[in-house]
Amino acid sequence: MTEHQLPQGFETLAIHAGQEADPQTGAVVTPIYQVSTYKQDGVGGLRNGYEYSRSANPTRTALEECLAALEGGARGLAFASGLAAEDTLLRTVLKPGDHIIIPNDAYGGTFRLFAKVLTRWGVEFSVANMQDLATVRAALRPNTRAVWVETPSNPLLGIADIAGLAEIAHSSDALLVVDNTFASPYLQQPLSLGGDVVVHSTTKYMGGHSDVVGGALVAADAGLGEEIAYHQNAMGAVSGPFDAWLVMRGIKTLAVRMDRHCSNAEKVVELLTAHPKVSEVLYPGLPSHPGHDIAAKQMKAFGGMVSFRVAAGEQAAVEVCNRAKLFTLGESLGGVESLIEHPGRMTHASVVGSALEVPSDLVRVSVGIEQIDDLLADLQQALG
């Protein structure tokens, strides 16, 4: 920070970081540079570093600078999807014969990437309970190169101690990768707790309007950021300029949306915990949640995702999802509208039969920003 710069809060960075007014027109919103190539000032004379939009695009650059600022990292990188971001990172930091530890409650798509894609490339992985630091430490091998964690996790809302995991990973010269999608950088800052790389599906809370698919990585170390950027260009799964613009638009209201998501989720949890047809509510804001104290320490608030188990079993859980009206039955999460799903048959079908299989009576809701009384009434009727 220079002597003329002022400290800036999260909400200010979300609106301004990387998004200065256009120097040519004064436009206060970053333009969509819908362009594939750029005129060069002579052979090899790039104009402001741009030559081809797979390598760099001004709209994507603005988003990447904003992402880095929000997560407090050295380098942000935007991708075509969350899984594209994950794949690029893994092929940057791993090679055949390396080992990585993943959570026993990982997102189904992440598990599929390891189990069905990377193992064919020669990468080894093992599954550990990230809430039990001793178990994670015991899972380390001489060839362990990374520890991968989601906190809160999808869909069981498990909470892991980021600082504790960072110490374990670094003791073995491994990286700690934190999927921060459920929390968003507004609620949690993994790099400040010792994480090395943050992963996001920007499709979710960052975009926030269910109208874009995207992913992001933010690296704490500039050197690692450069390595990832090389692979981003070499592998090519980059965010298009319009998608980058949509994510930036969403980020501008991330703070105010997350406040509403969290407050609505707390009221939903109150209803569910008192309902006779609900056997268990999974939400880190509950004092009874095993990760509550850690979540209270490393998160600003407890998020807008809630999972619960239906007492009458799997078919009853499916019927709750089918009866919901205002809660839209659909995959994904983090949009302004509320969503409901049955993870075992939908988002986590790929882990059925594995160590990551989720309970068949589980329902997951992404609590939106609608009027809370309307949401509660819909859940009441859906539960019957």
GROMACS .gro file of C-alpha atoms in nm:
model
  384
    1MET     CA    1   0.000   0.000   0.000
    2THR     CA    2   0.143   0.339  -0.098
    3GLU     CA    3   0.119   0.646   0.123
    4HIS     CA    4  -0.170   0.776  -0.090
    5GLN     CA    5  -0.381   0.458  -0.069
    6LEU     CA    6  -0.650   0.419   0.194
    7PRO     CA    7  -0.736   0.090   0.364
    8GLN     CA    8  -1.047  -0.058   0.203
    9GLY     CA    9  -1.312  -0.282   0.349
   10PHE     CA   10  -1.457  -0.590   0.182
   11GLU     CA   11  -1.762  -0.416   0.037
   12THR     CA   12  -1.546  -0.144  -0.114
   13LEU     CA   13  -1.303  -0.393  -0.268
   14ALA     CA   14  -1.592  -0.593  -0.413
   15ILE     CA   15  -1.706  -0.288  -0.608
   16HIS     CA   16  -1.374  -0.127  -0.696
   17ALA     CA   17  -1.082  -0.376  -0.692
   18GLY     CA   18  -0.960  -0.426  -1.050
   19GLN     CA   19  -1.254  -0.221  -1.176
   20GLU     CA   20  -1.131   0.132  -1.230
   21ALA     CA   21  -1.331   0.351  -1.467
   22ASP     CA   22  -1.257   0.283  -1.832
   23PRO     CA   23  -0.974   0.523  -1.930
   24GLN     CA   24  -1.109   0.583  -2.280
   25THR     CA   25  -1.478   0.650  -2.206
   26GLY     CA   26  -1.504   0.691  -1.830
   27ALA     CA   27  -1.750   0.398  -1.807
   28VAL     CA   28  -1.781   0.308  -1.438
   29VAL     CA   29  -1.852  -0.060  -1.515
   30THR     CA   30  -1.578  -0.272  -1.671
   31PRO     CA   31  -1.662  -0.325  -2.041
   32ILE     CA   32  -1.719  -0.671  -2.185
   33TYR     CA   33  -1.420  -0.715  -2.413
   34GLN     CA   34  -1.586  -0.966  -2.646
   35VAL     CA   35  -1.274  -1.010  -2.853
   36SER     CA   36  -1.047  -1.299  -2.948
   37THR     CA   37  -0.735  -1.118  -3.070
   38TYR     CA   38  -0.565  -0.778  -3.036
   39LYS     CA   39  -0.373  -0.548  -3.269
   40GLN     CA   40  -0.003  -0.553  -3.188
   41ASP     CA   41   0.227  -0.252  -3.212
   42GLY     CA   42   0.480  -0.425  -3.435
   43VAL     CA   43   0.593  -0.788  -3.424
   44GLY     CA   44   0.611  -0.889  -3.058
   45GLY     CA   45   0.485  -0.548  -2.947
   46LEU     CA   46   0.192  -0.633  -2.724
   47ARG     CA   47  -0.040  -0.352  -2.625
   48ASN     CA   48  -0.076  -0.368  -2.244
   49GLY     CA   49   0.010  -0.738  -2.250
   50TYR     CA   50  -0.284  -0.857  -2.457
   51GLU     CA   51  -0.245  -1.075  -2.767
   52TYR     CA   52  -0.509  -1.350  -2.754
   53SER     CA   53  -0.803  -1.388  -2.516
   54ARG     CA   54  -0.722  -1.740  -2.401
   55SER     CA   55  -0.401  -1.597  -2.257
   56ALA     CA   56  -0.556  -1.278  -2.117
   57ASN     CA   57  -0.864  -1.065  -2.163
   58PRO     CA   58  -0.923  -0.725  -1.995
   59THR     CA   59  -1.263  -0.825  -1.854
   60ARG     CA   60  -1.120  -1.145  -1.707
   61THR     CA   61  -0.820  -0.953  -1.573
   62ALA     CA   62  -1.053  -0.721  -1.383
   63LEU     CA   63  -1.231  -1.018  -1.226
   64GLU     CA   64  -0.905  -1.191  -1.139
   65GLU     CA   65  -0.770  -0.881  -0.966
   66CYS     CA   66  -1.093  -0.848  -0.771
   67LEU     CA   67  -1.084  -1.214  -0.664
   68ALA     CA   68  -0.727  -1.179  -0.538
   69ALA     CA   69  -0.819  -0.867  -0.340
   70LEU     CA   70  -1.124  -1.027  -0.177
   71GLU     CA   71  -0.934  -1.338  -0.068
   72GLY     CA   72  -0.619  -1.150   0.029
   73GLY     CA   73  -0.410  -1.348  -0.219
   74ALA     CA   74  -0.123  -1.273  -0.456
   75ARG     CA   75  -0.290  -1.400  -0.774
   76GLY     CA   76  -0.647  -1.471  -0.880
   77LEU     CA   77  -0.742  -1.677  -1.183
   78ALA     CA   78  -1.085  -1.724  -1.343
   79PHE     CA   79  -1.198  -2.042  -1.517
   80ALA     CA   80  -1.488  -2.180  -1.720
   81SER     CA   81  -1.620  -2.380  -1.421
   82GLY     CA   82  -1.528  -2.480  -1.069
   83LEU     CA   83  -1.414  -2.822  -1.189
   84ALA     CA   84  -1.202  -2.662  -1.462
   85ALA     CA   85  -1.032  -2.461  -1.188
   86GLU     CA   86  -0.978  -2.775  -0.980
   87ASP     CA   87  -0.840  -2.975  -1.271
   88THR     CA   88  -0.597  -2.698  -1.368
   89LEU     CA   89  -0.473  -2.662  -1.011
   90LEU     CA   90  -0.425  -3.036  -0.964
   91ARG     CA   91  -0.233  -3.076  -1.288
   92THR     CA   92  -0.015  -2.782  -1.181
   93VAL     CA   93   0.080  -2.910  -0.836
   94LEU     CA   94   0.060  -3.290  -0.885
   95LYS     CA   95   0.236  -3.536  -1.111
   96PRO     CA   96   0.194  -3.912  -1.161
   97GLY     CA   97   0.287  -4.093  -0.842
   98ASP     CA   98   0.192  -3.807  -0.610
   99HIS     CA   99  -0.066  -3.843  -0.332
  100ILE     CA  100  -0.340  -3.611  -0.210
  101ILE     CA  101  -0.575  -3.635   0.090
  102ILE     CA  102  -0.940  -3.544   0.025
  103PRO     CA  103  -1.238  -3.512   0.261
  104ASN     CA  104  -1.475  -3.797   0.341
  105ASP     CA  105  -1.761  -3.557   0.263
  106ALA     CA  106  -1.630  -3.395  -0.054
  107TYR     CA  107  -1.853  -3.263  -0.331
  108GLY     CA  108  -1.948  -3.545  -0.568
  109GLY     CA  109  -1.796  -3.375  -0.872
  110THR     CA  110  -1.464  -3.331  -0.693
  111PHE     CA  111  -1.462  -3.696  -0.589
  112ARG     CA  112  -1.538  -3.800  -0.948
  113LEU     CA  113  -1.245  -3.591  -1.073
  114PHE     CA  114  -1.007  -3.776  -0.842
  115ALA     CA  115  -1.157  -4.124  -0.867
  116LYS     CA  116  -1.236  -4.138  -1.239
  117VAL     CA  117  -0.993  -3.896  -1.401
  118LEU     CA  118  -0.678  -3.830  -1.200
  119THR     CA  119  -0.625  -4.190  -1.090
  120ARG     CA  120  -0.595  -4.282  -1.458
  121TRP     CA  121  -0.318  -4.023  -1.475
  122GLY     CA  122  -0.134  -4.194  -1.187
  123VAL     CA  123  -0.234  -3.970  -0.896
  124GLU     CA  124  -0.310  -4.145  -0.567
  125PHE     CA  125  -0.568  -4.021  -0.320
  126SER     CA  126  -0.697  -4.124   0.019
  127VAL     CA  127  -1.004  -4.015   0.212
  128ALA     CA  128  -0.991  -3.868   0.563
  129ASN     CA  129  -1.224  -3.706   0.813
  130MET     CA  130  -1.111  -3.344   0.795
  131GLN     CA  131  -1.276  -3.268   1.130
  132ASP     CA  132  -1.028  -3.506   1.299
  133LEU     CA  133  -0.680  -3.357   1.272
  134ALA     CA  134  -0.513  -3.671   1.406
  135THR     CA  135  -0.674  -3.875   1.128
  136VAL     CA  136  -0.550  -3.630   0.865
  137ARG     CA  137  -0.199  -3.636   1.008
  138ALA     CA  138  -0.202  -4.017   1.005
  139ALA     CA  139  -0.304  -4.013   0.637
  140LEU     CA  140   0.012  -3.828   0.532
  141ARG     CA  141   0.253  -4.022   0.312
  142PRO     CA  142   0.604  -3.940   0.191
  143ASN     CA  143   0.453  -3.858  -0.150
  144THR     CA  144   0.166  -3.641  -0.017
  145ARG     CA  145   0.171  -3.312  -0.206
  146ALA     CA  146  -0.161  -3.157  -0.101
  147VAL     CA  147  -0.444  -3.170   0.152
  148TRP     CA  148  -0.784  -3.076   0.007
  149VAL     CA  149  -1.066  -2.952   0.227
  150GLU     CA  150  -1.416  -2.806   0.192
  151THR     CA  151  -1.536  -2.605   0.489
  152PRO     CA  152  -1.830  -2.588   0.525
  153SER     CA  153  -1.856  -2.911   0.329
  154ASN     CA  154  -2.114  -3.012   0.072
  155PRO     CA  155  -2.373  -3.138   0.166
  156LEU     CA  156  -2.305  -3.239   0.528
  157LEU     CA  157  -2.194  -2.892   0.642
  158GLY     CA  158  -1.885  -3.027   0.812
  159ILE     CA  159  -1.643  -2.772   0.956
  160ALA     CA  160  -1.267  -2.818   0.943
  161ASP     CA  161  -1.001  -2.623   1.133
  162ILE     CA  162  -0.818  -2.445   0.850
  163ALA     CA  163  -0.525  -2.329   1.064
  164GLY     CA  164  -0.481  -2.678   1.210
  165LEU     CA  165  -0.489  -2.841   0.867
  166ALA     CA  166  -0.240  -2.585   0.734
  167GLU     CA  167   0.006  -2.681   1.008
  168ILE     CA  168  -0.034  -3.051   0.926
  169ALA     CA  169   0.003  -3.001   0.550
  170HIS     CA  170   0.303  -2.773   0.582
  171SER     CA  171   0.477  -3.014   0.822
  172SER     CA  172   0.494  -3.251   0.525
  173ASP     CA  173   0.579  -2.980   0.268
  174ALA     CA  174   0.232  -3.021   0.122
  175LEU     CA  175  -0.012  -2.752   0.013
  176LEU     CA  176  -0.345  -2.686   0.182
  177VAL     CA  177  -0.621  -2.626  -0.075
  178VAL     CA  178  -0.947  -2.486   0.064
  179ASP     CA  179  -1.275  -2.496  -0.126
  180ASN     CA  180  -1.438  -2.177   0.003
  181THR     CA  181  -1.750  -2.196  -0.216
  182PHE     CA  182  -2.007  -2.243   0.063
  183ALA     CA  183  -1.870  -1.958   0.276
  184SER     CA  184  -1.755  -1.709   0.010
  185PRO     CA  185  -1.470  -1.469   0.091
  186TYR     CA  186  -1.720  -1.246   0.271
  187LEU     CA  187  -1.766  -1.502   0.549
  188GLN     CA  188  -1.424  -1.672   0.554
  189GLN     CA  189  -1.065  -1.593   0.456
  190PRO     CA  190  -0.874  -1.926   0.428
  191LEU     CA  191  -0.545  -1.773   0.311
  192SER     CA  192  -0.524  -1.564   0.627
  193LEU     CA  193  -0.553  -1.888   0.826
  194GLY     CA  194  -0.266  -2.060   0.648
  195GLY     CA  195  -0.428  -2.195   0.331
  196ASP     CA  196  -0.217  -2.194   0.016
  197VAL     CA  197  -0.486  -2.193  -0.252
  198VAL     CA  198  -0.856  -2.112  -0.239
  199VAL     CA  199  -1.101  -2.275  -0.482
  200HIS     CA  200  -1.441  -2.135  -0.579
  201SER     CA  201  -1.726  -2.235  -0.798
  202THR     CA  202  -1.813  -1.877  -0.889
  203THR     CA  203  -2.138  -2.019  -1.026
  204LYS     CA  204  -2.261  -2.014  -0.666
  205TYR     CA  205  -2.252  -1.721  -0.422
  206MET     CA  206  -1.999  -1.513  -0.614
  207GLY     CA  207  -2.216  -1.497  -0.926
  208GLY     CA  208  -2.524  -1.520  -0.710
  209HIS     CA  209  -2.797  -1.510  -0.976
  210SER     CA  210  -2.796  -1.862  -1.128
  211ASP     CA  211  -2.707  -1.719  -1.469
  212VAL     CA  212  -2.338  -1.806  -1.508
  213VAL     CA  213  -2.102  -2.102  -1.474
  214GLY     CA  214  -1.750  -2.026  -1.358
  215GLY     CA  215  -1.464  -2.115  -1.129
  216ALA     CA  216  -1.173  -1.945  -0.960
  217LEU     CA  217  -0.842  -2.006  -0.787
  218VAL     CA  218  -0.662  -1.761  -0.560
  219ALA     CA  219  -0.303  -1.838  -0.461
  220ALA     CA  220  -0.132  -1.695  -0.155
  221ASP     CA  221   0.212  -1.718  -0.317
  222ALA     CA  222   0.291  -1.518  -0.630
  223GLY     CA  223   0.523  -1.788  -0.765
  224LEU     CA  224   0.258  -2.056  -0.737
  225GLY     CA  225   0.012  -1.813  -0.893
  226GLU     CA  226   0.242  -1.779  -1.195
  227GLU     CA  227   0.267  -2.157  -1.230
  228ILE     CA  228  -0.111  -2.191  -1.224
  229ALA     CA  229  -0.145  -1.906  -1.477
  230TYR     CA  230   0.090  -2.091  -1.712
  231HIS     CA  231  -0.128  -2.402  -1.691
  232GLN     CA  232  -0.445  -2.195  -1.722
  233ASN     CA  233  -0.322  -2.072  -2.061
  234ALA     CA  234  -0.178  -2.408  -2.164
  235MET     CA  235  -0.495  -2.602  -2.076
  236GLY     CA  236  -0.732  -2.329  -2.190
  237ALA     CA  237  -1.043  -2.369  -1.971
  238VAL     CA  238  -1.072  -1.996  -1.912
  239SER     CA  239  -1.368  -1.781  -1.823
  240GLY     CA  240  -1.519  -1.606  -2.124
  241PRO     CA  241  -1.550  -1.226  -2.104
  242PHE     CA  242  -1.928  -1.220  -2.061
  243ASP     CA  243  -1.913  -1.486  -1.789
  244ALA     CA  244  -1.637  -1.290  -1.614
  245TRP     CA  245  -1.850  -0.976  -1.635
  246LEU     CA  246  -2.151  -1.157  -1.484
  247VAL     CA  247  -1.943  -1.284  -1.192
  248MET     CA  248  -1.808  -0.932  -1.130
  249ARG     CA  249  -2.161  -0.796  -1.133
  250GLY     CA  250  -2.259  -1.056  -0.875
  251ILE     CA  251  -1.960  -0.985  -0.653
  252LYS     CA  252  -2.060  -0.619  -0.619
  253THR     CA  253  -2.362  -0.724  -0.407
  254LEU     CA  254  -2.204  -1.029  -0.242
  255ALA     CA  255  -2.184  -0.875   0.105
  256VAL     CA  256  -2.544  -0.759   0.126
  257ARG     CA  257  -2.671  -1.084  -0.026
  258MET     CA  258  -2.473  -1.299   0.216
  259ASP     CA  259  -2.611  -1.105   0.512
  260ARG     CA  260  -2.964  -1.189   0.395
  261HIS     CA  261  -2.880  -1.550   0.310
  262CYS     CA  262  -2.743  -1.599   0.661
  263SER     CA  263  -3.031  -1.432   0.844
  264ASN     CA  264  -3.289  -1.628   0.642
  265ALA     CA  265  -3.102  -1.953   0.701
  266GLU     CA  266  -3.108  -1.898   1.077
  267LYS     CA  267  -3.490  -1.872   1.069
  268VAL     CA  268  -3.514  -2.185   0.853
  269VAL     CA  269  -3.299  -2.372   1.104
  270GLU     CA  270  -3.527  -2.263   1.387
  271LEU     CA  271  -3.827  -2.411   1.206
  272LEU     CA  272  -3.651  -2.734   1.116
  273THR     CA  273  -3.506  -2.804   1.460
  274ALA     CA  274  -3.855  -2.781   1.611
  275HIS     CA  275  -4.030  -2.988   1.345
  276PRO     CA  276  -4.136  -3.342   1.447
  277LYS     CA  277  -4.070  -3.484   1.099
  278VAL     CA  278  -3.706  -3.373   1.100
  279SER     CA  279  -3.464  -3.606   1.280
  280GLU     CA  280  -3.149  -3.393   1.248
  281VAL     CA  281  -3.048  -3.048   1.125
  282LEU     CA  282  -2.695  -2.991   0.994
  283TYR     CA  283  -2.595  -2.627   1.030
  284PRO     CA  284  -2.272  -2.490   1.182
  285GLY     CA  285  -2.462  -2.208   1.354
  286LEU     CA  286  -2.622  -2.458   1.593
  287PRO     CA  287  -2.436  -2.487   1.925
  288SER     CA  288  -2.490  -2.863   1.902
  289HIS     CA  289  -2.298  -2.884   1.571
  290PRO     CA  290  -1.960  -3.052   1.636
  291GLY     CA  291  -1.780  -2.780   1.440
  292HIS     CA  292  -1.970  -2.485   1.586
  293ASP     CA  293  -1.683  -2.343   1.793
  294ILE     CA  294  -1.437  -2.360   1.504
  295ALA     CA  295  -1.689  -2.207   1.265
  296ALA     CA  296  -1.755  -1.923   1.508
  297LYS     CA  297  -1.381  -1.860   1.522
  298GLN     CA  298  -1.299  -1.867   1.150
  299MET     CA  299  -1.626  -1.749   0.992
  300LYS     CA  300  -1.802  -1.412   1.008
  301ALA     CA  301  -2.143  -1.587   1.003
  302PHE     CA  302  -2.264  -1.941   0.935
  303GLY     CA  303  -2.384  -1.923   0.577
  304GLY     CA  304  -2.699  -1.984   0.378
  305MET     CA  305  -2.676  -2.363   0.330
  306VAL     CA  306  -2.880  -2.597   0.548
  307SER     CA  307  -2.915  -2.975   0.533
  308PHE     CA  308  -3.158  -3.189   0.729
  309ARG     CA  309  -3.262  -3.551   0.763
  310VAL     CA  310  -3.623  -3.658   0.732
  311ALA     CA  311  -3.733  -3.893   1.008
  312ALA     CA  312  -3.944  -4.121   0.786
  313GLY     CA  313  -3.654  -4.205   0.554
  314GLU     CA  314  -3.547  -4.174   0.191
  315GLN     CA  315  -3.884  -4.174   0.016
  316ALA     CA  316  -4.022  -3.916   0.258
  317ALA     CA  317  -3.717  -3.697   0.192
  318VAL     CA  318  -3.778  -3.724  -0.183
  319GLU     CA  319  -4.143  -3.629  -0.130
  320VAL     CA  320  -4.044  -3.320   0.069
  321CYS     CA  321  -3.832  -3.209  -0.227
  322ASN     CA  322  -4.113  -3.277  -0.471
  323ARG     CA  323  -4.379  -3.092  -0.265
  324ALA     CA  324  -4.175  -2.772  -0.225
  325LYS     CA  325  -4.299  -2.487  -0.442
  326LEU     CA  326  -4.111  -2.168  -0.356
  327PHE     CA  327  -3.797  -2.372  -0.291
  328THR     CA  328  -3.719  -2.473  -0.648
  329LEU     CA  329  -3.619  -2.837  -0.699
  330GLY     CA  330  -3.282  -2.808  -0.866
  331GLU     CA  331  -2.908  -2.858  -0.836
  332SER     CA  332  -2.656  -2.582  -0.764
  333LEU     CA  333  -2.679  -2.326  -0.485
  334GLY     CA  334  -2.595  -1.972  -0.382
  335GLY     CA  335  -2.842  -1.787  -0.604
  336VAL     CA  336  -3.091  -1.526  -0.489
  337GLU     CA  337  -3.368  -1.787  -0.525
  338SER     CA  338  -3.409  -2.073  -0.277
  339LEU     CA  339  -3.333  -2.425  -0.400
  340ILE     CA  340  -3.401  -2.770  -0.258
  341GLU     CA  341  -3.255  -3.106  -0.358
  342HIS     CA  342  -3.203  -3.469  -0.258
  343PRO     CA  343  -2.821  -3.507  -0.262
  344GLY     CA  344  -2.822  -3.887  -0.273
  345ARG     CA  345  -3.013  -3.891  -0.602
  346MET     CA  346  -2.893  -3.561  -0.745
  347THR     CA  347  -2.567  -3.371  -0.674
  348HIS     CA  348  -2.397  -3.662  -0.493
  349ALA     CA  349  -2.518  -3.957  -0.700
  350SER     CA  350  -2.158  -4.006  -0.817
  351VAL     CA  351  -2.046  -4.108  -0.464
  352VAL     CA  352  -2.313  -4.373  -0.405
  353GLY     CA  353  -2.143  -4.691  -0.292
  354SER     CA  354  -1.820  -4.513  -0.196
  355ALA     CA  355  -1.683  -4.396   0.139
  356LEU     CA  356  -1.836  -4.057   0.060
  357GLU     CA  357  -2.196  -4.177   0.022
  358VAL     CA  358  -2.441  -3.937   0.192
  359PRO     CA  359  -2.745  -4.041   0.397
  360SER     CA  360  -3.042  -4.134   0.180
  361ASP     CA  361  -3.281  -3.935   0.402
  362LEU     CA  362  -3.084  -3.611   0.356
  363VAL     CA  363  -3.233  -3.295   0.205
  364ARG     CA  364  -3.018  -2.991   0.121
  365VAL     CA  365  -3.154  -2.640   0.088
  366SER     CA  366  -2.988  -2.327  -0.043
  367VAL     CA  367  -3.174  -2.053   0.140
  368GLY     CA  368  -3.232  -1.754  -0.086
  369ILE     CA  369  -3.311  -1.392  -0.013
  370GLU     CA  370  -3.691  -1.407  -0.051
  371GLN     CA  371  -3.926  -1.287   0.222
  372ILE     CA  372  -3.859  -1.523   0.511
  373ASP     CA  373  -4.223  -1.585   0.607
  374ASP     CA  374  -4.290  -1.712   0.254
  375LEU     CA  375  -3.995  -1.952   0.276
  376LEU     CA  376  -4.104  -2.085   0.614
  377ALA     CA  377  -4.460  -2.140   0.494
  378ASP     CA  378  -4.333  -2.339   0.195
  379LEU     CA  379  -4.115  -2.563   0.412
  380GLN     CA  380  -4.405  -2.621   0.649
  381GLN     CA  381  -4.630  -2.744   0.368
  382ALA     CA  382  -4.351  -2.946   0.207
  383LEU     CA  383  -4.289  -3.130   0.534
  384GLY     CA  384  -4.660  -3.203   0.550
   0.00000   0.00000   0.00000
